[in-house]
PDB file of C-alpha atoms in Angstrom:
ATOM      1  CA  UNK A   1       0.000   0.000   0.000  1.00  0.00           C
ATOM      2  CA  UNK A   2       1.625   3.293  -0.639  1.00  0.00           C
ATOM      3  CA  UNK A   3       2.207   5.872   2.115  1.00  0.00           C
ATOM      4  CA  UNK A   4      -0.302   8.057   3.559  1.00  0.00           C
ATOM      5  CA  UNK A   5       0.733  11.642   2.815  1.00  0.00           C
ATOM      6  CA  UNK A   6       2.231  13.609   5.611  1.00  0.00           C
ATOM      7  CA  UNK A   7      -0.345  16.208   7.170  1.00  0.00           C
ATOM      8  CA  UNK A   8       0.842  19.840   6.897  1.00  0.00           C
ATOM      9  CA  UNK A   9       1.273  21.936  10.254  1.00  0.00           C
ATOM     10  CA  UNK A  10      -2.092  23.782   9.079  1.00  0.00           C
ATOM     11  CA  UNK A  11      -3.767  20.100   8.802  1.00  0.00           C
ATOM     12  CA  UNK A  12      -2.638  18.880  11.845  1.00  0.00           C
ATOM     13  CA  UNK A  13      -3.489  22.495  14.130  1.00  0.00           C
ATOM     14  CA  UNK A  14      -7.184  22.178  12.181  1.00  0.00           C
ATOM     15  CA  UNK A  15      -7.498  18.378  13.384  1.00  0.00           C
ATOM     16  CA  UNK A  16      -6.257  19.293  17.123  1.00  0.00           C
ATOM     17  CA  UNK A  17      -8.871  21.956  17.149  1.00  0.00           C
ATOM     18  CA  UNK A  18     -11.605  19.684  15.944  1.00  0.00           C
ATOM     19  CA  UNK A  19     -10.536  16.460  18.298  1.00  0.00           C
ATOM     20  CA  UNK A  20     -10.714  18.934  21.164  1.00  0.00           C
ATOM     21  CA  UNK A  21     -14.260  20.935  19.748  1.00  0.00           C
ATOM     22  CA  UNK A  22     -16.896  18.401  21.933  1.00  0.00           C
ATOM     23  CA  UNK A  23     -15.081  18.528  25.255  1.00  0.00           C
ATOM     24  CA  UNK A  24     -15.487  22.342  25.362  1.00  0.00           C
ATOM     25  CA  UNK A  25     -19.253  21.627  26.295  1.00  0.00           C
ATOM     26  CA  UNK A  26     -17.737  20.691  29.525  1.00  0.00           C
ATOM     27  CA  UNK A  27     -15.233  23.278  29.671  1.00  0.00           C
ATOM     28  CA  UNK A  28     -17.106  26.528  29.220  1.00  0.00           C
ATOM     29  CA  UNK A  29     -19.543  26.030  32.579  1.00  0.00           C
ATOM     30  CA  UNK A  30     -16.043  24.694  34.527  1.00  0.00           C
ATOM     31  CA  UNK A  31     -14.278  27.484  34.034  1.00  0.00           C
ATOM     32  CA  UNK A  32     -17.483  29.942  34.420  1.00  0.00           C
ATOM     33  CA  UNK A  33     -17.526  28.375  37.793  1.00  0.00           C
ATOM     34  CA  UNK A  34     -13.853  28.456  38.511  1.00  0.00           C
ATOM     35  CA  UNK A  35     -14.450  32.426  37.700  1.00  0.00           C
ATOM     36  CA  UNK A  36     -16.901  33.185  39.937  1.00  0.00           C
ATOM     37  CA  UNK A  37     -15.272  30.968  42.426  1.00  0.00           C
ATOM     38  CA  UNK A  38     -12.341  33.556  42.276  1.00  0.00           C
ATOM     39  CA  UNK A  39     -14.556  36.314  43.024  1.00  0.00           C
ATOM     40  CA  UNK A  40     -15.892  34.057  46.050  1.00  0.00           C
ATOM     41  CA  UNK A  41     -12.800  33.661  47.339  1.00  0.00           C
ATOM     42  CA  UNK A  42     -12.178  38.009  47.452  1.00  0.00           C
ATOM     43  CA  UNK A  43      -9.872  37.979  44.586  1.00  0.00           C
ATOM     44  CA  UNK A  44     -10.187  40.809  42.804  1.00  0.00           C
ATOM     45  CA  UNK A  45     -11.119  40.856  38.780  1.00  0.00           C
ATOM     46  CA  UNK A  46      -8.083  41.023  37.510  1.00  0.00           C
ATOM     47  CA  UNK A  47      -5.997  38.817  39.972  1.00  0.00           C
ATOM     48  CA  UNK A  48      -8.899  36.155  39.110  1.00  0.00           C
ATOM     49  CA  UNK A  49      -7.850  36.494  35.221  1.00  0.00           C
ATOM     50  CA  UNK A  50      -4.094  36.932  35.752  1.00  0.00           C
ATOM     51  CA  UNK A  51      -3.805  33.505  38.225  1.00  0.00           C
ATOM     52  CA  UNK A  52      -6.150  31.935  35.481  1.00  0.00           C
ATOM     53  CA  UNK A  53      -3.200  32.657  33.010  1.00  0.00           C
ATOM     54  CA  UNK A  54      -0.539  31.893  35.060  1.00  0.00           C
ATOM     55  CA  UNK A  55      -1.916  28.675  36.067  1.00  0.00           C
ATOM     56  CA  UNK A  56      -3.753  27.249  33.100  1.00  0.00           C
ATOM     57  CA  UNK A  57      -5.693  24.261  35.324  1.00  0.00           C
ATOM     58  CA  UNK A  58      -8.889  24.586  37.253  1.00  0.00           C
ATOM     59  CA  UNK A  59      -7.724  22.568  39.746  1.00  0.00           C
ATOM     60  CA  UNK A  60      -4.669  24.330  40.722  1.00  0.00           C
ATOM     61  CA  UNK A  61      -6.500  27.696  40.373  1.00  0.00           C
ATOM     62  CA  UNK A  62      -9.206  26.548  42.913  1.00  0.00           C
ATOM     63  CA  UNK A  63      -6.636  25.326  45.251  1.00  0.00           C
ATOM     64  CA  UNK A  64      -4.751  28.518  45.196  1.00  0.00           C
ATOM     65  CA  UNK A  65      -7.633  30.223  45.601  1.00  0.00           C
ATOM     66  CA  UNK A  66      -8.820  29.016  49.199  1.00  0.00           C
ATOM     67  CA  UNK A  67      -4.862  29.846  50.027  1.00  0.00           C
ATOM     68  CA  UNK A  68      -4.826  33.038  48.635  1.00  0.00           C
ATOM     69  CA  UNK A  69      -8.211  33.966  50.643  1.00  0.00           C
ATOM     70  CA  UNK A  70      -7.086  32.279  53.700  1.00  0.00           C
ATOM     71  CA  UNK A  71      -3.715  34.612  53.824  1.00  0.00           C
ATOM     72  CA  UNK A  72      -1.323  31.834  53.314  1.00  0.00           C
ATOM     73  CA  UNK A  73       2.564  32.173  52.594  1.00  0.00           C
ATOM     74  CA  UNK A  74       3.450  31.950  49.217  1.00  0.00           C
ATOM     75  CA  UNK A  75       5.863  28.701  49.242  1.00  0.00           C
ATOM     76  CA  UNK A  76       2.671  27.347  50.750  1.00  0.00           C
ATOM     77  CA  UNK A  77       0.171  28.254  47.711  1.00  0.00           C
ATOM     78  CA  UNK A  78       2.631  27.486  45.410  1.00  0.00           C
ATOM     79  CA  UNK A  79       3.120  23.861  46.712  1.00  0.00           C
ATOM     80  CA  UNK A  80      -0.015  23.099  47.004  1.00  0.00           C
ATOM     81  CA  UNK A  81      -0.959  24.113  43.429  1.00  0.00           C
ATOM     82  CA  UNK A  82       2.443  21.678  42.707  1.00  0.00           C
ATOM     83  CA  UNK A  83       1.163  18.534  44.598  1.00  0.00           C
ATOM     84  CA  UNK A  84      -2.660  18.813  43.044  1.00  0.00           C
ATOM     85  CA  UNK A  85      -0.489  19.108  39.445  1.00  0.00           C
ATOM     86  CA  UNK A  86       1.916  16.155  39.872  1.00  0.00           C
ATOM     87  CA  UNK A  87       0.138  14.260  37.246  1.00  0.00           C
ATOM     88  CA  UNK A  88       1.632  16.642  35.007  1.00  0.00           C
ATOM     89  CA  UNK A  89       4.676  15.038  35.129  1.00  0.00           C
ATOM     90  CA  UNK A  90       3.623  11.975  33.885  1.00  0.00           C
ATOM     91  CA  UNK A  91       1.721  13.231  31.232  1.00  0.00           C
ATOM     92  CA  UNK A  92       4.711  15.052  30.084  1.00  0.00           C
ATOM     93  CA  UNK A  93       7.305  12.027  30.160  1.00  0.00           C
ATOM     94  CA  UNK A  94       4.680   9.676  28.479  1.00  0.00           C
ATOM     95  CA  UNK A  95       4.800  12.614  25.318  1.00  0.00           C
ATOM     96  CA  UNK A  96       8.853  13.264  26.013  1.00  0.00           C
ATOM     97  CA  UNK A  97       9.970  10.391  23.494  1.00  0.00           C
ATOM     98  CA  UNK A  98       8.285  12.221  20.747  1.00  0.00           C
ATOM     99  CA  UNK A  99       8.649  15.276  21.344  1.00  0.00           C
ATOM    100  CA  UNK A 100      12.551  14.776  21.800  1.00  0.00           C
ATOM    101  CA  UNK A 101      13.190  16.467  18.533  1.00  0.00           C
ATOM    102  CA  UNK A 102      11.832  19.813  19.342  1.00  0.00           C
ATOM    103  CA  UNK A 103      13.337  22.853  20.464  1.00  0.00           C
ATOM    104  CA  UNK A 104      13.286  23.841  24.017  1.00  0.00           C
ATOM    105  CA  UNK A 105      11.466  26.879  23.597  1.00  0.00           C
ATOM    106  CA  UNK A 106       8.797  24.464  21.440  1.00  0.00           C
ATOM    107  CA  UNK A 107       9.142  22.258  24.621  1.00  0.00           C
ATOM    108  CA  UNK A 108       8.413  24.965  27.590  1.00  0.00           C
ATOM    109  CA  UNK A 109       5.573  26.040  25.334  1.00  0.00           C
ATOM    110  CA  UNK A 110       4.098  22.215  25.195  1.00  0.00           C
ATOM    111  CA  UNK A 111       4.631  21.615  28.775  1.00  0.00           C
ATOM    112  CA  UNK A 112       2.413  25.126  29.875  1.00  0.00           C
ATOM    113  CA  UNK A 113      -0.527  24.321  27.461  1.00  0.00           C
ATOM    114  CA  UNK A 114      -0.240  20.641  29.244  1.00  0.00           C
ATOM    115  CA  UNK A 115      -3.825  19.550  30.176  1.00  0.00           C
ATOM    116  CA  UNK A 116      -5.757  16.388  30.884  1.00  0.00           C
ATOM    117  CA  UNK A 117      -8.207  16.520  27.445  1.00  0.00           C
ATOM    118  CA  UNK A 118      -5.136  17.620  25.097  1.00  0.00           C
ATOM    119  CA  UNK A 119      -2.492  14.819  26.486  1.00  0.00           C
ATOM    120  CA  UNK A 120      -5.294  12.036  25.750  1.00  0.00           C
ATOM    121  CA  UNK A 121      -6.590  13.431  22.773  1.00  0.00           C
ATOM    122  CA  UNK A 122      -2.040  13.765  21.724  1.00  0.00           C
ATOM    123  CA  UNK A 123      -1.517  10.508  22.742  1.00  0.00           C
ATOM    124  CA  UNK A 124      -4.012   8.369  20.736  1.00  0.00           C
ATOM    125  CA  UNK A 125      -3.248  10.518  17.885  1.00  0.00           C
ATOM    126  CA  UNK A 126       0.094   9.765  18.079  1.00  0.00           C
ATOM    127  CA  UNK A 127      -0.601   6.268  18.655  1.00  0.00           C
ATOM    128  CA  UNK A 128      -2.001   6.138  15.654  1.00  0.00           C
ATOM    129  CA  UNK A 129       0.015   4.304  12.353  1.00  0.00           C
ATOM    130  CA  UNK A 130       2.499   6.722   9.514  1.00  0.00           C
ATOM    131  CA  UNK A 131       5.205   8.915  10.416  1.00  0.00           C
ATOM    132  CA  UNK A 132       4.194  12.817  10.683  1.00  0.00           C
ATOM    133  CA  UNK A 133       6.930  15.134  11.080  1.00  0.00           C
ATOM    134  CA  UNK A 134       4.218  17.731  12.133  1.00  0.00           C
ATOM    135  CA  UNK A 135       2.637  15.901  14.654  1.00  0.00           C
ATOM    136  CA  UNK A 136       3.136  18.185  17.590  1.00  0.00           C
ATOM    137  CA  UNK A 137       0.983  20.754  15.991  1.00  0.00           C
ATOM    138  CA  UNK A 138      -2.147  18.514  16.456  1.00  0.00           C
ATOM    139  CA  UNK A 139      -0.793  19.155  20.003  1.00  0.00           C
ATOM    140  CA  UNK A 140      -1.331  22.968  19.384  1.00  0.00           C
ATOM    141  CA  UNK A 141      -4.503  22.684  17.822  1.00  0.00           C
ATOM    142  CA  UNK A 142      -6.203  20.873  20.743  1.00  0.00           C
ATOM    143  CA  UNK A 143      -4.142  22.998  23.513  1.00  0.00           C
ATOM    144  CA  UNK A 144      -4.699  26.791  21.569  1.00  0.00           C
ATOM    145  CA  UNK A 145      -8.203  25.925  21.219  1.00  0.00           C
ATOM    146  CA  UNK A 146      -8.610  25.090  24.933  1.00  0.00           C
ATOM    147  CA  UNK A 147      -6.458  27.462  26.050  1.00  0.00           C
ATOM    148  CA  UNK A 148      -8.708  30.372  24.529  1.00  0.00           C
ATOM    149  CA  UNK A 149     -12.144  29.141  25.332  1.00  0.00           C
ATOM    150  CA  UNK A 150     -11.058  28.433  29.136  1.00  0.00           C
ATOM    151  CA  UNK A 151     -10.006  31.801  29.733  1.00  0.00           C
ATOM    152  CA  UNK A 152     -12.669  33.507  28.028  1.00  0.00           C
ATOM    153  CA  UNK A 153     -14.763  31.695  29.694  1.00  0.00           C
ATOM    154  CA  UNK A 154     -12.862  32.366  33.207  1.00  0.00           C
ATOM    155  CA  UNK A 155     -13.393  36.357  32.324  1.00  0.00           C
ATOM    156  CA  UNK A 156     -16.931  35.662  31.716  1.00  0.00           C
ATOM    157  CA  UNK A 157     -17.390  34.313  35.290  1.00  0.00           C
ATOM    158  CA  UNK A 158     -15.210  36.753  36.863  1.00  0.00           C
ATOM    159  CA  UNK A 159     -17.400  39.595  35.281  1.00  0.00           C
ATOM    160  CA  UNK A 160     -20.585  37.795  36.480  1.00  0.00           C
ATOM    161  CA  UNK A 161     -18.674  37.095  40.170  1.00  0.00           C
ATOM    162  CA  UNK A 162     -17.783  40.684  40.630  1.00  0.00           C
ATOM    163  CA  UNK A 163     -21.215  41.671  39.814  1.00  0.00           C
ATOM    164  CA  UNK A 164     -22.781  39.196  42.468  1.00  0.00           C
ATOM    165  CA  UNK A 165     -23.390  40.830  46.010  1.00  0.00           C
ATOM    166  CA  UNK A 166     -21.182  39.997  48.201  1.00  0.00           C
ATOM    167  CA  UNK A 167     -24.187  39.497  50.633  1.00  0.00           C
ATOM    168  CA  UNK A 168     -24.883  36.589  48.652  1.00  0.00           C
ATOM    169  CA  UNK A 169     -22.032  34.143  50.311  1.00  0.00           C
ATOM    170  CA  UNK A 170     -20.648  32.804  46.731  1.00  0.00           C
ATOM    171  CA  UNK A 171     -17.838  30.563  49.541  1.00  0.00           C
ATOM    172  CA  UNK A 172     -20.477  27.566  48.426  1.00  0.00           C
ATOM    173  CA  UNK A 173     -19.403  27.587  44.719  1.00  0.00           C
ATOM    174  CA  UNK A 174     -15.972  26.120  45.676  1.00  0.00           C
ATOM    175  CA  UNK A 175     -17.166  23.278  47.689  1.00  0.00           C
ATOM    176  CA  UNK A 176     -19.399  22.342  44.889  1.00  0.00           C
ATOM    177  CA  UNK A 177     -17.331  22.679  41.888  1.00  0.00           C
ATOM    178  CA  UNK A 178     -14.603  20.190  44.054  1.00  0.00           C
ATOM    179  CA  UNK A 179     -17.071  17.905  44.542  1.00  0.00           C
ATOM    180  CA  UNK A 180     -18.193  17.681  40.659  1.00  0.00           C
ATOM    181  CA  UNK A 181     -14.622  17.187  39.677  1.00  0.00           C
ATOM    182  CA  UNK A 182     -14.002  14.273  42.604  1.00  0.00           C
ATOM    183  CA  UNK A 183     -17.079  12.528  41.301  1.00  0.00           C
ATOM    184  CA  UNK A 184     -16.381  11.600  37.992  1.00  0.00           C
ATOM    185  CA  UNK A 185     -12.808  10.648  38.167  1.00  0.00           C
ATOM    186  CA  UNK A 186     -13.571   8.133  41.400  1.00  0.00           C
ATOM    187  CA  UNK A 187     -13.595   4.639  39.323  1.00  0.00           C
ATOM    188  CA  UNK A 188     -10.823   2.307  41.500  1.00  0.00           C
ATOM    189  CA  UNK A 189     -10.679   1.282  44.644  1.00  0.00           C
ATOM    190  CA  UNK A 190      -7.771   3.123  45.036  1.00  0.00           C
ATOM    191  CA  UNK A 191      -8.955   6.109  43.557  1.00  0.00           C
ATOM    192  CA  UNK A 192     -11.839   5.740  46.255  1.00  0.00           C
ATOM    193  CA  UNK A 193      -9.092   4.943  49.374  1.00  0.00           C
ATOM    194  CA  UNK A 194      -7.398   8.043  48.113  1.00  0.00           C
ATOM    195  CA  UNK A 195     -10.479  10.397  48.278  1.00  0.00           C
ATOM    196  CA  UNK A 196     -11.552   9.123  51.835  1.00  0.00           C
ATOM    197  CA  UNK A 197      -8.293   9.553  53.530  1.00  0.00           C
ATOM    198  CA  UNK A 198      -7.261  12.873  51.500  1.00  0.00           C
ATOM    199  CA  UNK A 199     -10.906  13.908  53.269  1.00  0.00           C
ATOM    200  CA  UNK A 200     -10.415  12.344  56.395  1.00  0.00           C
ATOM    201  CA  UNK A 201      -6.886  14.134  56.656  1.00  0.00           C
ATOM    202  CA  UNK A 202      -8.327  17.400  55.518  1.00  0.00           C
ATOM    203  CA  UNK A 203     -10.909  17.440  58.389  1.00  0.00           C
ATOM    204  CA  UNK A 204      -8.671  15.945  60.749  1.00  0.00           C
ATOM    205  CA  UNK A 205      -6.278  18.864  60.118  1.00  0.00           C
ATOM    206  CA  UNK A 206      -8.792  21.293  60.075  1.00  0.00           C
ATOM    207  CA  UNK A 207      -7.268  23.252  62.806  1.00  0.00           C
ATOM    208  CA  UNK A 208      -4.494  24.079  60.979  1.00  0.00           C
ATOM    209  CA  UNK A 209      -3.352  27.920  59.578  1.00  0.00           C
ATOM    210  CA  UNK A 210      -3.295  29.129  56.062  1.00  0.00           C
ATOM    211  CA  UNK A 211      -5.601  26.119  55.453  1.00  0.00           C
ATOM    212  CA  UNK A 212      -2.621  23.676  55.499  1.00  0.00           C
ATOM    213  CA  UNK A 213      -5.215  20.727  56.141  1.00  0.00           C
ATOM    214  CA  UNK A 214      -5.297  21.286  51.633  1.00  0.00           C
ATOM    215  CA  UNK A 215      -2.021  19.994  51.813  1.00  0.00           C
ATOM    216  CA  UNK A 216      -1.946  17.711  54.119  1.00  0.00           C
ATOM    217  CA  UNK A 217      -4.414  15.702  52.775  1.00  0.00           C
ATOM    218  CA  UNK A 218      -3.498  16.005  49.106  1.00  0.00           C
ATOM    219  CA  UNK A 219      -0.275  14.118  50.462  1.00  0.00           C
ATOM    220  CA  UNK A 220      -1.977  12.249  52.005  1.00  0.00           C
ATOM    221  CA  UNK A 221      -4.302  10.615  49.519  1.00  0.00           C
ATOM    222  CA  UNK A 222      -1.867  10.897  46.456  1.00  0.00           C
ATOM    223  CA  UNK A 223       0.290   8.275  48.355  1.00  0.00           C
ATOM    224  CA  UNK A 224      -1.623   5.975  50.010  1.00  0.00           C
ATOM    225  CA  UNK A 225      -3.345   6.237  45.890  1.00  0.00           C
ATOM    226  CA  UNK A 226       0.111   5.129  44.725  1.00  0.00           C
ATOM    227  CA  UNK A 227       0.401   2.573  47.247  1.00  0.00           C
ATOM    228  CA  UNK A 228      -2.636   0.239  46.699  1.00  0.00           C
ATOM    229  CA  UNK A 229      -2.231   1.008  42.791  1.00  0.00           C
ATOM    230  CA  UNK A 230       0.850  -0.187  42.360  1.00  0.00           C
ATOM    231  CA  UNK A 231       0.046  -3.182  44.811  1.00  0.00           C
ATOM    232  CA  UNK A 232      -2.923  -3.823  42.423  1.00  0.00           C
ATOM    233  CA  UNK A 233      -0.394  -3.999  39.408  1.00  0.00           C
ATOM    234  CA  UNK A 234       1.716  -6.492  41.283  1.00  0.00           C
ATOM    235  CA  UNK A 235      -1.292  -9.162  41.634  1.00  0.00           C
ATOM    236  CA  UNK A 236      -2.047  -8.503  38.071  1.00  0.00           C
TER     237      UNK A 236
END
């Protein structure tokens, strides 16, 4: 069979951008939410839009955000926002091998649009058979488009957040939106362990400034998550 041509940089952006086009139906309410959770937590407009660039991850944005609010030291916020983004790191050495070949300001670029929906979206599509020099730009097609509709969308609910009374209490919007991103992702028993003692450590700290009891039981849960998973893999 002869070769498959090899997609242009254009082709490959425009095929990113499509793979990524259904999964902004979730992201547009998400970060809406994560915007007016900013304003909940008394950050002001443009702090809300500035640690939404900075950060790039709903997550780590939330997590900073109950810091920031509670007064806590910097090293503090930033840690925390590091161990809730440790998965990161895997994402980025499963891509590494083919992205070897790249420049390192190509690479730094890569590794700050790095998200859950464009790593698994990069990966099957470069699982996928023929050699394509261009590949990384389906990578940039998926990230730019994400990248663009999560922060408009984080303005939007910023705009709507700063608008809100602040009689209204918004503090509720946080616990929520956590609990519709633990939810879905809950599928192992490990994944299940981890949640329960991450909460149980969390409460049990609860007493502790600048919120540490965040951090304590992200620690807590990532490891004893690593633990039983990697004892499951054993028996398998």
């Amino acid at each position: 069979m002869p070769a498959l041509p090899d997609p242009s940089p254009r082709q490959e952006f425009i095929a990113g951008s499509r793979e990524v086009a259904p999964s902004l139906v979730g992201t547009i309410p998400f970060g809406l939410v994560v915007g007016v959770a900013s304003a909940a937590a008394g950050l002001t407009p443009f702090e809300g839009v500035a640690l939404s660039v900075l950060a790039f991850s709903g997550i780590a944005q939330l997590v900073a955000m109950q810091l920031i609010a509670a007064g806590s030291p910097l090293l503090i916020t930033l840690a925390a926002s590091f161990i809730v983004s440790l998965r990161l790191l895997m994402y980025s050495a499963a891509l590494a091998p083919h992205l070897a070949h790249l420049s390192p300001r190509w690479r730094w670029l890569i590794a700050y649009l790095m998200t859950d929906q464009s790593f698994a979206m990069t990966v099957r599509r470069y699982g996928e058979p023929g050699e394509r020099r261009h590949k990384h730009w389906f990578f940039m097609g998926a990230s730019v488009t994400l990248y663009w509709t999560w922060q408009l969308a984080v303005v939007a609910g910023v705009l709507a957040g700063a608008g809100v009374p602040s009689s209204w209490s918004l503090d509720f919007v946080v616990v929520l939106t956590f609990i519709a991103l633990l939810v879905p992702v809950v599928r192992t028993r490990a994944d299940f362990a981890a949640a329960i003692v991450a909460a149980t450590m969390a409460l049990a700290t609860a007493g502790l400034p600048y919120r540490l009891s965040l951090v304590v039981g992200s620690i807590a849960g990532i490891v004893v998550g690593l633990v039983l998973d990697r004892r499951h893999w054993r028996r398998a």
